[in-house]
PDB file of C-alpha atoms in Angstrom:
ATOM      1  CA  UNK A   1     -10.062  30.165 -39.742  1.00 47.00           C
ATOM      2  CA  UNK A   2      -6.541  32.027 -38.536  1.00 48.00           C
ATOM      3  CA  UNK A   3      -3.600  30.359 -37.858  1.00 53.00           C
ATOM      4  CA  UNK A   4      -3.968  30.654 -34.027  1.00 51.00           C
ATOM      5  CA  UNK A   5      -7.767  29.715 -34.211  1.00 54.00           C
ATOM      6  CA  UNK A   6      -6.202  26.325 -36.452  1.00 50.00           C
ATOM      7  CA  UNK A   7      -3.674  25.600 -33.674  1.00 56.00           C
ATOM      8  CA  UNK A   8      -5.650  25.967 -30.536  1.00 58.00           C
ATOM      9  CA  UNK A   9      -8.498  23.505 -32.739  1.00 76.00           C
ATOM     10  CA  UNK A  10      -6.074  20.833 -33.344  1.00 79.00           C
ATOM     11  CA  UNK A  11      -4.024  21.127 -29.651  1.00 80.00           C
ATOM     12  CA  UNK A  12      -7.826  20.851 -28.010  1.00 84.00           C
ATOM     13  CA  UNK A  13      -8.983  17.910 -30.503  1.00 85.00           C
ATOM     14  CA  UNK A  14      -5.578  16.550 -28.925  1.00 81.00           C
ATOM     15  CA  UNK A  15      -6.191  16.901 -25.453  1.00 87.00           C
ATOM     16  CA  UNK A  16      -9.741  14.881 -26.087  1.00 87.00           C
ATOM     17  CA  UNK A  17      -7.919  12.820 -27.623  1.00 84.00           C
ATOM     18  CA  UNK A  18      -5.599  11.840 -25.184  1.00 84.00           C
ATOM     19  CA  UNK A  19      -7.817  12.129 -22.348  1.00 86.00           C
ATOM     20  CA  UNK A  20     -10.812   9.753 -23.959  1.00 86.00           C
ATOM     21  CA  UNK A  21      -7.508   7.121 -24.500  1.00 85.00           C
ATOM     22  CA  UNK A  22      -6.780   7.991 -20.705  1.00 86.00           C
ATOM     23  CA  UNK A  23     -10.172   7.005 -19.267  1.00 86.00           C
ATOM     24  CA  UNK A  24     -10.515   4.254 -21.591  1.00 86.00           C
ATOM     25  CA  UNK A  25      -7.363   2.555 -19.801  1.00 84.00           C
ATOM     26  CA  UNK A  26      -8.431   3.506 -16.775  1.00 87.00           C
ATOM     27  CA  UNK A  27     -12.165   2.343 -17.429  1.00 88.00           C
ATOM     28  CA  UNK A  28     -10.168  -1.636 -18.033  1.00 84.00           C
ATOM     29  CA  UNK A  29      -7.766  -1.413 -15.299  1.00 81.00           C
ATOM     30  CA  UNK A  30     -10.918  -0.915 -13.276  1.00 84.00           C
ATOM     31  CA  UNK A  31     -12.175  -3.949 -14.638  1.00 85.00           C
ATOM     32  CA  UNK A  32      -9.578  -6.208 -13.575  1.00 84.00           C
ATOM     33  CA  UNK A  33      -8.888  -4.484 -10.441  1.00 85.00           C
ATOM     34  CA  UNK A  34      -8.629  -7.766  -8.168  1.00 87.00           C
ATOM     35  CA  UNK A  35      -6.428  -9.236 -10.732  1.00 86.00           C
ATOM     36  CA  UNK A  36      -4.126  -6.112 -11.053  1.00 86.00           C
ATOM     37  CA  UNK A  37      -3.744  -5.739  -7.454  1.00 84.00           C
ATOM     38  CA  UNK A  38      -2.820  -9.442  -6.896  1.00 86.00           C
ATOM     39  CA  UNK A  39       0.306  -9.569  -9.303  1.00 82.00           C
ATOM     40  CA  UNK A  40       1.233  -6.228  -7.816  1.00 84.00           C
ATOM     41  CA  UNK A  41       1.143  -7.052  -4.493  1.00 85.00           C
ATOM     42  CA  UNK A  42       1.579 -10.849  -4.017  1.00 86.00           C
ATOM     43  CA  UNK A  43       5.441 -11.114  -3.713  1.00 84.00           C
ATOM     44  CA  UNK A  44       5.925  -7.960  -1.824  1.00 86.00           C
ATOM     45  CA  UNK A  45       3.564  -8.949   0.529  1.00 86.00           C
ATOM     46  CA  UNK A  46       4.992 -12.075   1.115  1.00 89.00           C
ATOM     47  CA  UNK A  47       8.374 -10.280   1.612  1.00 85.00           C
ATOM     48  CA  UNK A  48       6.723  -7.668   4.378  1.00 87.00           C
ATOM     49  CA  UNK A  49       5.389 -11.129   6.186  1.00 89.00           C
ATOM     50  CA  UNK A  50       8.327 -12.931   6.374  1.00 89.00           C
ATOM     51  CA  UNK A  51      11.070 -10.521   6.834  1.00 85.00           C
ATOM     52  CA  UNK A  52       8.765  -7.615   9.133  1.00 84.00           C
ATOM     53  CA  UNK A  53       6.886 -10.444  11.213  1.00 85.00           C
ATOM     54  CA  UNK A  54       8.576 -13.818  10.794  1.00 89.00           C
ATOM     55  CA  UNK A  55      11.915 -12.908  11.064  1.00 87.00           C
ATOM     56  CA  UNK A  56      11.957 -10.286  14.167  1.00 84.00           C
ATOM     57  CA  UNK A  57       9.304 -12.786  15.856  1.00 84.00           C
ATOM     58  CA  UNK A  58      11.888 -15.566  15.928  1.00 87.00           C
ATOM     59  CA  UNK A  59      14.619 -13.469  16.874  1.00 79.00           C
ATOM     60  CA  UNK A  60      16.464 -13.784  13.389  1.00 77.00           C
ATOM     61  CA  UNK A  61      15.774  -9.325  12.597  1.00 78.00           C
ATOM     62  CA  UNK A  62      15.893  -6.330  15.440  1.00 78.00           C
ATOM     63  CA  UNK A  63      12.497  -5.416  16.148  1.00 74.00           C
ATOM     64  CA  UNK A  64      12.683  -2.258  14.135  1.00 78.00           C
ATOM     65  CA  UNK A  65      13.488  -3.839  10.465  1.00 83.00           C
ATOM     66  CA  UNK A  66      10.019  -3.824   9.557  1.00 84.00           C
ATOM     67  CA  UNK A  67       9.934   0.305   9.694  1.00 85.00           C
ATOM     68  CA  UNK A  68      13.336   0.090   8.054  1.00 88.00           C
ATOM     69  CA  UNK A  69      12.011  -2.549   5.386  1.00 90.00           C
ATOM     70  CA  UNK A  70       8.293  -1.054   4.698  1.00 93.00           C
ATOM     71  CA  UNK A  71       9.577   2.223   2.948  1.00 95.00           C
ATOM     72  CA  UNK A  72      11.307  -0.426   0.487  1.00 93.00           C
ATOM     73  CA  UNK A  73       8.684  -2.471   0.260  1.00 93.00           C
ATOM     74  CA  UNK A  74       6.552   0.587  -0.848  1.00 95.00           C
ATOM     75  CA  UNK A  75       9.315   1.895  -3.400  1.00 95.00           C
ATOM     76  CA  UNK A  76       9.508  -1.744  -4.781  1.00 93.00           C
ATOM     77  CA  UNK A  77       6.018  -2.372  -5.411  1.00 93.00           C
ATOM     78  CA  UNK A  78       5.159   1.100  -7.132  1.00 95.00           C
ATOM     79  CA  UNK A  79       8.157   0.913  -9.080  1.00 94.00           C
ATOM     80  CA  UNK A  80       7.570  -2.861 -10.684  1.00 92.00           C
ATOM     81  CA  UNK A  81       3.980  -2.515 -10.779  1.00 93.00           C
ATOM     82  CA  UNK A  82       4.404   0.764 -13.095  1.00 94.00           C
ATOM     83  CA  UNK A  83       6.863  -0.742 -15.280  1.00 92.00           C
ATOM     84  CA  UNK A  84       4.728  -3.564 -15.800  1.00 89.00           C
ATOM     85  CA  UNK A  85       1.581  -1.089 -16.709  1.00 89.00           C
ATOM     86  CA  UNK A  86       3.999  -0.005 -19.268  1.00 92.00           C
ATOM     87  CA  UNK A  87       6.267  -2.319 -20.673  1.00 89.00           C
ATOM     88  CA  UNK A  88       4.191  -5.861 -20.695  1.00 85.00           C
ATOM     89  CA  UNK A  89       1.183  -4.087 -22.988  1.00 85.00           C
ATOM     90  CA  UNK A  90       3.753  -2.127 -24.469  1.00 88.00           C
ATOM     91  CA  UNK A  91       5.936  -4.877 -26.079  1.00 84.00           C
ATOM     92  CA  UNK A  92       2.262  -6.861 -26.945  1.00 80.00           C
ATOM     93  CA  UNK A  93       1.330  -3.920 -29.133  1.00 79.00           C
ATOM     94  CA  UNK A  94       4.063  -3.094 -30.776  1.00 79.00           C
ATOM     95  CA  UNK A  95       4.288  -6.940 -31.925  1.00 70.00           C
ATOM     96  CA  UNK A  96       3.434  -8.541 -34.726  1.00 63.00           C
ATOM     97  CA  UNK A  97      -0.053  -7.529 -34.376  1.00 63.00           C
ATOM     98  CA  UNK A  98       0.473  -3.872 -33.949  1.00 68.00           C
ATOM     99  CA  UNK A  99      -2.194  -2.895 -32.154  1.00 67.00           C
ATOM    100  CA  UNK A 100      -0.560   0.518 -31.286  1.00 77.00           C
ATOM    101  CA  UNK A 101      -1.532   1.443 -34.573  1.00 70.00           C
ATOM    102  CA  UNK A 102      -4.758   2.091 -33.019  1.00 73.00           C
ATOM    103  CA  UNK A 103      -3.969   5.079 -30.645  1.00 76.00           C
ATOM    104  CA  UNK A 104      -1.575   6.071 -33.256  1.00 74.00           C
ATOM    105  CA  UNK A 105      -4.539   7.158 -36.063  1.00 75.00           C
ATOM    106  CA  UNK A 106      -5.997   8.787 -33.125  1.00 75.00           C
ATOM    107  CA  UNK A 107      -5.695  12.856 -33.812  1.00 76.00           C
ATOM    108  CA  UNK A 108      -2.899  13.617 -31.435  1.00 81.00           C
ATOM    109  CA  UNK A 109       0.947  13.512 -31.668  1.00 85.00           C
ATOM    110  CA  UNK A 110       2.861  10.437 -31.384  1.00 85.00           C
ATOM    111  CA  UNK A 111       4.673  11.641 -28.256  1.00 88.00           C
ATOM    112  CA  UNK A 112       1.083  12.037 -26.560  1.00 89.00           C
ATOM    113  CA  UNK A 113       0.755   7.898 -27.308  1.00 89.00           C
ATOM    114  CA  UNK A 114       4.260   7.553 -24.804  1.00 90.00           C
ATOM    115  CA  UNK A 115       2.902  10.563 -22.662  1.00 93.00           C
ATOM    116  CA  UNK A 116      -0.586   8.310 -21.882  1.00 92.00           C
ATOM    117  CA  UNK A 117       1.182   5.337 -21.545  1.00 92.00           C
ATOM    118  CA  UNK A 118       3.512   6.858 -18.842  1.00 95.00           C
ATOM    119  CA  UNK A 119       0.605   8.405 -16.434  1.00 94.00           C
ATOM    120  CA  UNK A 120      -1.187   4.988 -16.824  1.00 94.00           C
ATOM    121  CA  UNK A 121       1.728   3.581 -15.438  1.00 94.00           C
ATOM    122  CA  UNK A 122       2.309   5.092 -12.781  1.00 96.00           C
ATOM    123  CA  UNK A 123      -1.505   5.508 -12.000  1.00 95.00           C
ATOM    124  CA  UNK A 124      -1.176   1.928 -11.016  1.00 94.00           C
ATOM    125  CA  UNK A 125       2.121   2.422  -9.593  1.00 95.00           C
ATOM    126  CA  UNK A 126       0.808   4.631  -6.854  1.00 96.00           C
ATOM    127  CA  UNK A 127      -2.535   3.056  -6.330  1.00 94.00           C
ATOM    128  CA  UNK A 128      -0.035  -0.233  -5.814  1.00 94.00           C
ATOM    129  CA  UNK A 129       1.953   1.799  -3.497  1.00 95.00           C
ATOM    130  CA  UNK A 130      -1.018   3.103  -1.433  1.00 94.00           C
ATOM    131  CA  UNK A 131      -2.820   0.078  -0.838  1.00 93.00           C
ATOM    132  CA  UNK A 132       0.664  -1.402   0.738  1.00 93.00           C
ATOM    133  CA  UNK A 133      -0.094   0.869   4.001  1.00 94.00           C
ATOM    134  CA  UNK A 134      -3.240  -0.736   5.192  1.00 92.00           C
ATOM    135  CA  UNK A 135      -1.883  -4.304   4.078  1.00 91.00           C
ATOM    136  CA  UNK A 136       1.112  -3.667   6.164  1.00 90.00           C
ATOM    137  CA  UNK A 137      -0.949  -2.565   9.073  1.00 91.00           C
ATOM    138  CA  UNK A 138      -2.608  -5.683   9.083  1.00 90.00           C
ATOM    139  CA  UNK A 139       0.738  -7.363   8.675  1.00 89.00           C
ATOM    140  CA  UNK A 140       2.975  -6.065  10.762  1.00 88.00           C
ATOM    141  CA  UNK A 141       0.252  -4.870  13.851  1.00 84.00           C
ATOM    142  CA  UNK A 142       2.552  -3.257  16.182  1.00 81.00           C
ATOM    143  CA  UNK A 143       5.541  -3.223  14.071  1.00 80.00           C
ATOM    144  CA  UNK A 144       3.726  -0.968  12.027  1.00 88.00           C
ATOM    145  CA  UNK A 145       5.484   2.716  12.403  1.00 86.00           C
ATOM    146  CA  UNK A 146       5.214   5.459   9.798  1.00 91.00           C
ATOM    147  CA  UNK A 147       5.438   9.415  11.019  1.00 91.00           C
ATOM    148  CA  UNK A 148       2.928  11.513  10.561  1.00 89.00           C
ATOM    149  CA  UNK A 149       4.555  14.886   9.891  1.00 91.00           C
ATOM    150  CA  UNK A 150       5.846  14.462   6.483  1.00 93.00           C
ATOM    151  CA  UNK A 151       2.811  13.308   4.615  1.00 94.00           C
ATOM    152  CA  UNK A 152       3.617  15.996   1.659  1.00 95.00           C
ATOM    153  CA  UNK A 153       6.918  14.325   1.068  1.00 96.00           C
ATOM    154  CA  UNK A 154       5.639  11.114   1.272  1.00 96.00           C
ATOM    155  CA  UNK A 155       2.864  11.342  -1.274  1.00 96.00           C
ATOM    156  CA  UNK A 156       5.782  13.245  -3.214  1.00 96.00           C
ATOM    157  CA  UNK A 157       8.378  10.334  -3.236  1.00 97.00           C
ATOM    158  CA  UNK A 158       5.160   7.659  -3.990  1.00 97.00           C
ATOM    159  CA  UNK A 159       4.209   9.551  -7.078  1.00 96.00           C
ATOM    160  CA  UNK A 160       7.850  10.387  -8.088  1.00 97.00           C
ATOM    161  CA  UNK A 161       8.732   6.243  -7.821  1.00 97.00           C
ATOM    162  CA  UNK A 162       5.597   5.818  -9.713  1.00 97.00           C
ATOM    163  CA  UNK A 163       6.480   8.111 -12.656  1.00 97.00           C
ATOM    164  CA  UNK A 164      10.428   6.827 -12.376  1.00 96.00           C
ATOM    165  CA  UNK A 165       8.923   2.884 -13.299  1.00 95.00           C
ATOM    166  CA  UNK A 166       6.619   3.901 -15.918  1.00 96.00           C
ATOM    167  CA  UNK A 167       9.264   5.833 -17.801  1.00 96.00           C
ATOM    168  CA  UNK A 168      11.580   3.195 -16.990  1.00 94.00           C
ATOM    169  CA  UNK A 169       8.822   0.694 -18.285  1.00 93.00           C
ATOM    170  CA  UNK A 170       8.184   3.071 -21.848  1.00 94.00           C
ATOM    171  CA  UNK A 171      11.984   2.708 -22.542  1.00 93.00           C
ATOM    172  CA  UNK A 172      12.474  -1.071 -21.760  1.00 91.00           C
ATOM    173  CA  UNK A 173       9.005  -1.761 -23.773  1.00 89.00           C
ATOM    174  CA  UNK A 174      10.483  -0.009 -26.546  1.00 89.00           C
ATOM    175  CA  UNK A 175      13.241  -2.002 -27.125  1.00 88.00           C
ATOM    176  CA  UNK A 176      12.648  -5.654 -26.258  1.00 83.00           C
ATOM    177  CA  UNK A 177      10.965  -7.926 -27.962  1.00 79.00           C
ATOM    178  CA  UNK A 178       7.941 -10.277 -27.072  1.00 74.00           C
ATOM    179  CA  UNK A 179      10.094 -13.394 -27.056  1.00 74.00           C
ATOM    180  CA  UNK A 180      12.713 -11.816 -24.675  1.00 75.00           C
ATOM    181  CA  UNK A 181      10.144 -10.856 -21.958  1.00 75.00           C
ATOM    182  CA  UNK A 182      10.758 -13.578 -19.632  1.00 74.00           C
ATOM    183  CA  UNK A 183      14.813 -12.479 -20.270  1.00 74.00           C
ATOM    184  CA  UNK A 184      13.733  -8.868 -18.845  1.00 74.00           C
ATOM    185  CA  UNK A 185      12.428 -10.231 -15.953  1.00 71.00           C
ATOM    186  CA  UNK A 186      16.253 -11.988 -15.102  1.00 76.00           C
ATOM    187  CA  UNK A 187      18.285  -9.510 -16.799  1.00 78.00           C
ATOM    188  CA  UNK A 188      16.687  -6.532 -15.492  1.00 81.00           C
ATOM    189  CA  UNK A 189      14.467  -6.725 -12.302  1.00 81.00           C
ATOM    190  CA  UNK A 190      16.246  -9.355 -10.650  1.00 83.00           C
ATOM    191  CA  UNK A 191      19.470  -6.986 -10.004  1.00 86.00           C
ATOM    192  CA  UNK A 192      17.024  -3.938  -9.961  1.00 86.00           C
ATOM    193  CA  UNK A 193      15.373  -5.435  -6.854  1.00 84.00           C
ATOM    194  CA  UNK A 194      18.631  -6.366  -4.981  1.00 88.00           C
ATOM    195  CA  UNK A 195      20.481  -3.256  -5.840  1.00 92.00           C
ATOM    196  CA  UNK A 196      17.877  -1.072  -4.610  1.00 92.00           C
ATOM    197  CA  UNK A 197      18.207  -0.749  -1.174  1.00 92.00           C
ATOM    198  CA  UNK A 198      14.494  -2.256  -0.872  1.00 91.00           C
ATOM    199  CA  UNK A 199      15.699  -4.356   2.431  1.00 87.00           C
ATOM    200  CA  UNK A 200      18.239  -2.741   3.533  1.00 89.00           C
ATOM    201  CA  UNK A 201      19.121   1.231   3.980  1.00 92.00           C
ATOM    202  CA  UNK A 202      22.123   2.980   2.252  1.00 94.00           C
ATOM    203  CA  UNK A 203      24.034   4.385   5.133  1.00 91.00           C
ATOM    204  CA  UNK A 204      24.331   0.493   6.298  1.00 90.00           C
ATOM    205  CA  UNK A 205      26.608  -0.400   3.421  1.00 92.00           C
ATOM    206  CA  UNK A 206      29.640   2.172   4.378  1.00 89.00           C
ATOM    207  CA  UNK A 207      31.637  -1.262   4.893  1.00 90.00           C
ATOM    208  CA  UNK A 208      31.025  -2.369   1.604  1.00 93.00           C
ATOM    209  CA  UNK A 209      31.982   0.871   0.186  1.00 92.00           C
ATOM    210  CA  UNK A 210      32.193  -0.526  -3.898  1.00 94.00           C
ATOM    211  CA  UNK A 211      28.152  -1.864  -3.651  1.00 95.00           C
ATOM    212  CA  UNK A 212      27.529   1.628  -1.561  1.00 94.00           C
ATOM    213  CA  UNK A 213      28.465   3.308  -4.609  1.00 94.00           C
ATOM    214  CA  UNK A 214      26.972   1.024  -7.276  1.00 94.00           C
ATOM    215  CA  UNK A 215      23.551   1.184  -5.736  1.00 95.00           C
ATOM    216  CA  UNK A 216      23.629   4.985  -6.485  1.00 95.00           C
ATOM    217  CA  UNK A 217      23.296   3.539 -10.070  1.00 94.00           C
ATOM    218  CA  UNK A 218      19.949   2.042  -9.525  1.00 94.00           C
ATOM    219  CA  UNK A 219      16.652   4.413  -9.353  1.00 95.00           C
ATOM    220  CA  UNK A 220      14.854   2.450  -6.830  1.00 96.00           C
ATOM    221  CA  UNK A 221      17.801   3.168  -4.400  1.00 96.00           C
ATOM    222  CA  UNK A 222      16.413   7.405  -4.370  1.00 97.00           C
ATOM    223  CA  UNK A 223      12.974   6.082  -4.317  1.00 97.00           C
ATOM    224  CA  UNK A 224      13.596   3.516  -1.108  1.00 96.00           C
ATOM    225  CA  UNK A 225      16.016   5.960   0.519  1.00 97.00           C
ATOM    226  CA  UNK A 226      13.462   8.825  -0.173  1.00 97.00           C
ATOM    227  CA  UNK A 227      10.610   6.997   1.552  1.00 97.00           C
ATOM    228  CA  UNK A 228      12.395   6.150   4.219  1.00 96.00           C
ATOM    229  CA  UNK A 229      13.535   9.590   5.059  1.00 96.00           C
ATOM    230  CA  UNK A 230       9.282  10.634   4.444  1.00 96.00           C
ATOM    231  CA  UNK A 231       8.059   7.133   6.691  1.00 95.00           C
ATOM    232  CA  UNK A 232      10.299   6.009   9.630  1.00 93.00           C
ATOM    233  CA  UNK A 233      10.379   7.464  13.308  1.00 90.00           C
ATOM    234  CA  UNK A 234      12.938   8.975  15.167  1.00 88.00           C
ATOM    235  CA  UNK A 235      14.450   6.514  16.701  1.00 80.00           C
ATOM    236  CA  UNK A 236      16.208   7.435  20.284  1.00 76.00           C
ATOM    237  CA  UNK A 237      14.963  11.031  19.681  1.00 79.00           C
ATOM    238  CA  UNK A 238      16.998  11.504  16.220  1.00 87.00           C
ATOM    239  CA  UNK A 239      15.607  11.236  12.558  1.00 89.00           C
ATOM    240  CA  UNK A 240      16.988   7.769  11.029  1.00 90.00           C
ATOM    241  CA  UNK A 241      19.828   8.594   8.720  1.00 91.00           C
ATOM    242  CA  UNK A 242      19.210   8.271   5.002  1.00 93.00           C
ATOM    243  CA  UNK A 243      20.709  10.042   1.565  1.00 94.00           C
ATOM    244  CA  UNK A 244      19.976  13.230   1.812  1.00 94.00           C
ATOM    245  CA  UNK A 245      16.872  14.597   0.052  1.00 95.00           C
ATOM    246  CA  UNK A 246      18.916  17.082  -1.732  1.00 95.00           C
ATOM    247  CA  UNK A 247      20.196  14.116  -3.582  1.00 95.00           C
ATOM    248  CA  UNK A 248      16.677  12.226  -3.645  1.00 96.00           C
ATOM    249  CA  UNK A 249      14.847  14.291  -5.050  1.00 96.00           C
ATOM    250  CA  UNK A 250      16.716  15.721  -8.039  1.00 96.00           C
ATOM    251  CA  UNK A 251      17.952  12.370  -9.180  1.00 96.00           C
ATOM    252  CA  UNK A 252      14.269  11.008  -9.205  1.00 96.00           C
ATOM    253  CA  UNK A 253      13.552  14.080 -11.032  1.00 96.00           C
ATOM    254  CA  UNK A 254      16.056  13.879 -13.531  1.00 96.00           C
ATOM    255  CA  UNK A 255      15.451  10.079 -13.774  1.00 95.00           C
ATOM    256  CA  UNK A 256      11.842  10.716 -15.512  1.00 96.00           C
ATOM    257  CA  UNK A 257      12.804  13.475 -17.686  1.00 96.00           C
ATOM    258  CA  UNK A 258      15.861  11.841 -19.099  1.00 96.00           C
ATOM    259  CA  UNK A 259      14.156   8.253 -19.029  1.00 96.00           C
ATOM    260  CA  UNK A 260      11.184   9.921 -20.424  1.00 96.00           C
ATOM    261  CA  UNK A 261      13.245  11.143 -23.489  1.00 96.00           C
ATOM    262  CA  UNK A 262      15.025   8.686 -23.999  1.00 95.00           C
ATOM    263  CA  UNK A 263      11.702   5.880 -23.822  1.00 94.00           C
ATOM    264  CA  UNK A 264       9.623   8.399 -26.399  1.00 93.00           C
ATOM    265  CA  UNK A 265      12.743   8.748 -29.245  1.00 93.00           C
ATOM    266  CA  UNK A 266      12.884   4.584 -28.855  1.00 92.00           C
ATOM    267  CA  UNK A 267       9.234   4.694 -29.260  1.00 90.00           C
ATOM    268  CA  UNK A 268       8.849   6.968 -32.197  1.00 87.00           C
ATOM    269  CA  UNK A 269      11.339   5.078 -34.096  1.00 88.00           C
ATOM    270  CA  UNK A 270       9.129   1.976 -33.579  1.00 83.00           C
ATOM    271  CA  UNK A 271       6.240   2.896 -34.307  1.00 80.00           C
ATOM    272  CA  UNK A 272       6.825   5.494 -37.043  1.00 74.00           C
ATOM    273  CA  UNK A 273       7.457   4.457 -40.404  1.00 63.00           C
TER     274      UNK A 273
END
């Protein structure tokens, strides 16, 4: 066998590989489909009812919030629900019972291991994200507004949030440890959630000009901002305001390949010894 015959072998025995590992995930997740989509969507659910319906009913929100707040409440829930694919089975295998070591004797590069893990993620991430819409119909009834013209962005931004949390998910699963998950959730998604711009939009903190800035710092500000600019009306005959997509867009991008690097060098040096 040549060279070139040897490679393509082994990169194709890879693929199956890494596609059979792919469907088997899949093939669970199916499984426990009711139970994923519960701890997904229970708390931002809750959030949609009380501050889109509760809150305008009684006179406590303008009547538009809820189109202002759903784009966030998308962006939130794709976001945590990818990370969690990622970084709560993550840190379980690569305890003390090392079950990674499983995928890793599989016949494909170690990278491919983080690669799988990553889709997964943000598999669930946008199925998370998608089943949101029809909730928040139901929800919010007529407060319900989302345009219709910019469906192409708006599938963009809910896979690009996806992909942002499961990378974000690889790299925190990489380096905590199983007895500091319940730390994660304080340290890191408390102040991920209120730094985000999930409830309120960007262009509404110019007053508060420090925060304005220091959400810039937080992914799930691009994401939020980025479905907002894909989901609510005009209002008054103008396009809402939000951070411009030539921002969006290239700092979501160069959130997953930089995240993504950085999650499967952490990774390797766990799991390769």
């Amino acid at each position: 066998m040549s060279n070139g015959q040897y490679t393509g072998s082994r990169t194709s025995l890879a693929l199956t590989a890494f596609l059979a590992t792919f469907h088997r995930d899949l093939v669970v997740t199916g499984r426990e489909f009711i139970p994923f989509l519960m701890q997904a969507l229970m708390q931002p659910l809750f959030f949609l009812f009380i501050f889109g319906k509760v809150l305008p009913r009684i006179g406590l929100a303008a009547p538009n919030f809820a189109a202002l707040m759903l784009p966030g409440i998308v962006a939130l829930t794709g976001m945590i629900a990818a990370m969690q694919g990622v970084t709560l089975p993550l840190v379980l295998d690569l305890g003390f019972a090392r079950e990674i070591d499983d995928r890793l004797l599989a016949p494909m590069p170690v990278w491919f291991v983080a690669l799988e893990k990553v889709l997964f993620g943000a598999v669930r991430g946008a199925i998370a994200s998608s089943v949101i819409f029809p909730l928040g119909w139901l929800i919010l009834g007529n407060g319900f507004q989302v345009r219709s013209d910019r469906l192409f962005m708006l599938t963009a931004m809910v896979l690009l949030t996806a992909l942002v949390g499961s990378t974000v998910g690889l790299l925190i699963g990489t380096i905590i440890k199983p007895d500091q998950i319940s730390l994660m959730f304080t340290l890191i998604f408390t102040p991920l959630l209120f730094t985000g711009c999930t409830y309120y939009p960007w262009g509404a903190l110019g007053k508060i000009g420090w925060f304005q800035i220091f959400t810039l710092a937080n992914p799930l500000t691009y994401a939020a901002e980025g479905l907002r600019y894909a989901m609510v009306p005009p209002i008054a005959g103008k396009d809402f305001p939000t951070l411009p997509i030539v921002w969006i867009l290239p700092a979501l991008l160069t959130s997953v390949v930089v995240v993504f690097l950085l999650g499967t060098r952490t990774f390797g040096r766990r799991v390769v010894t």
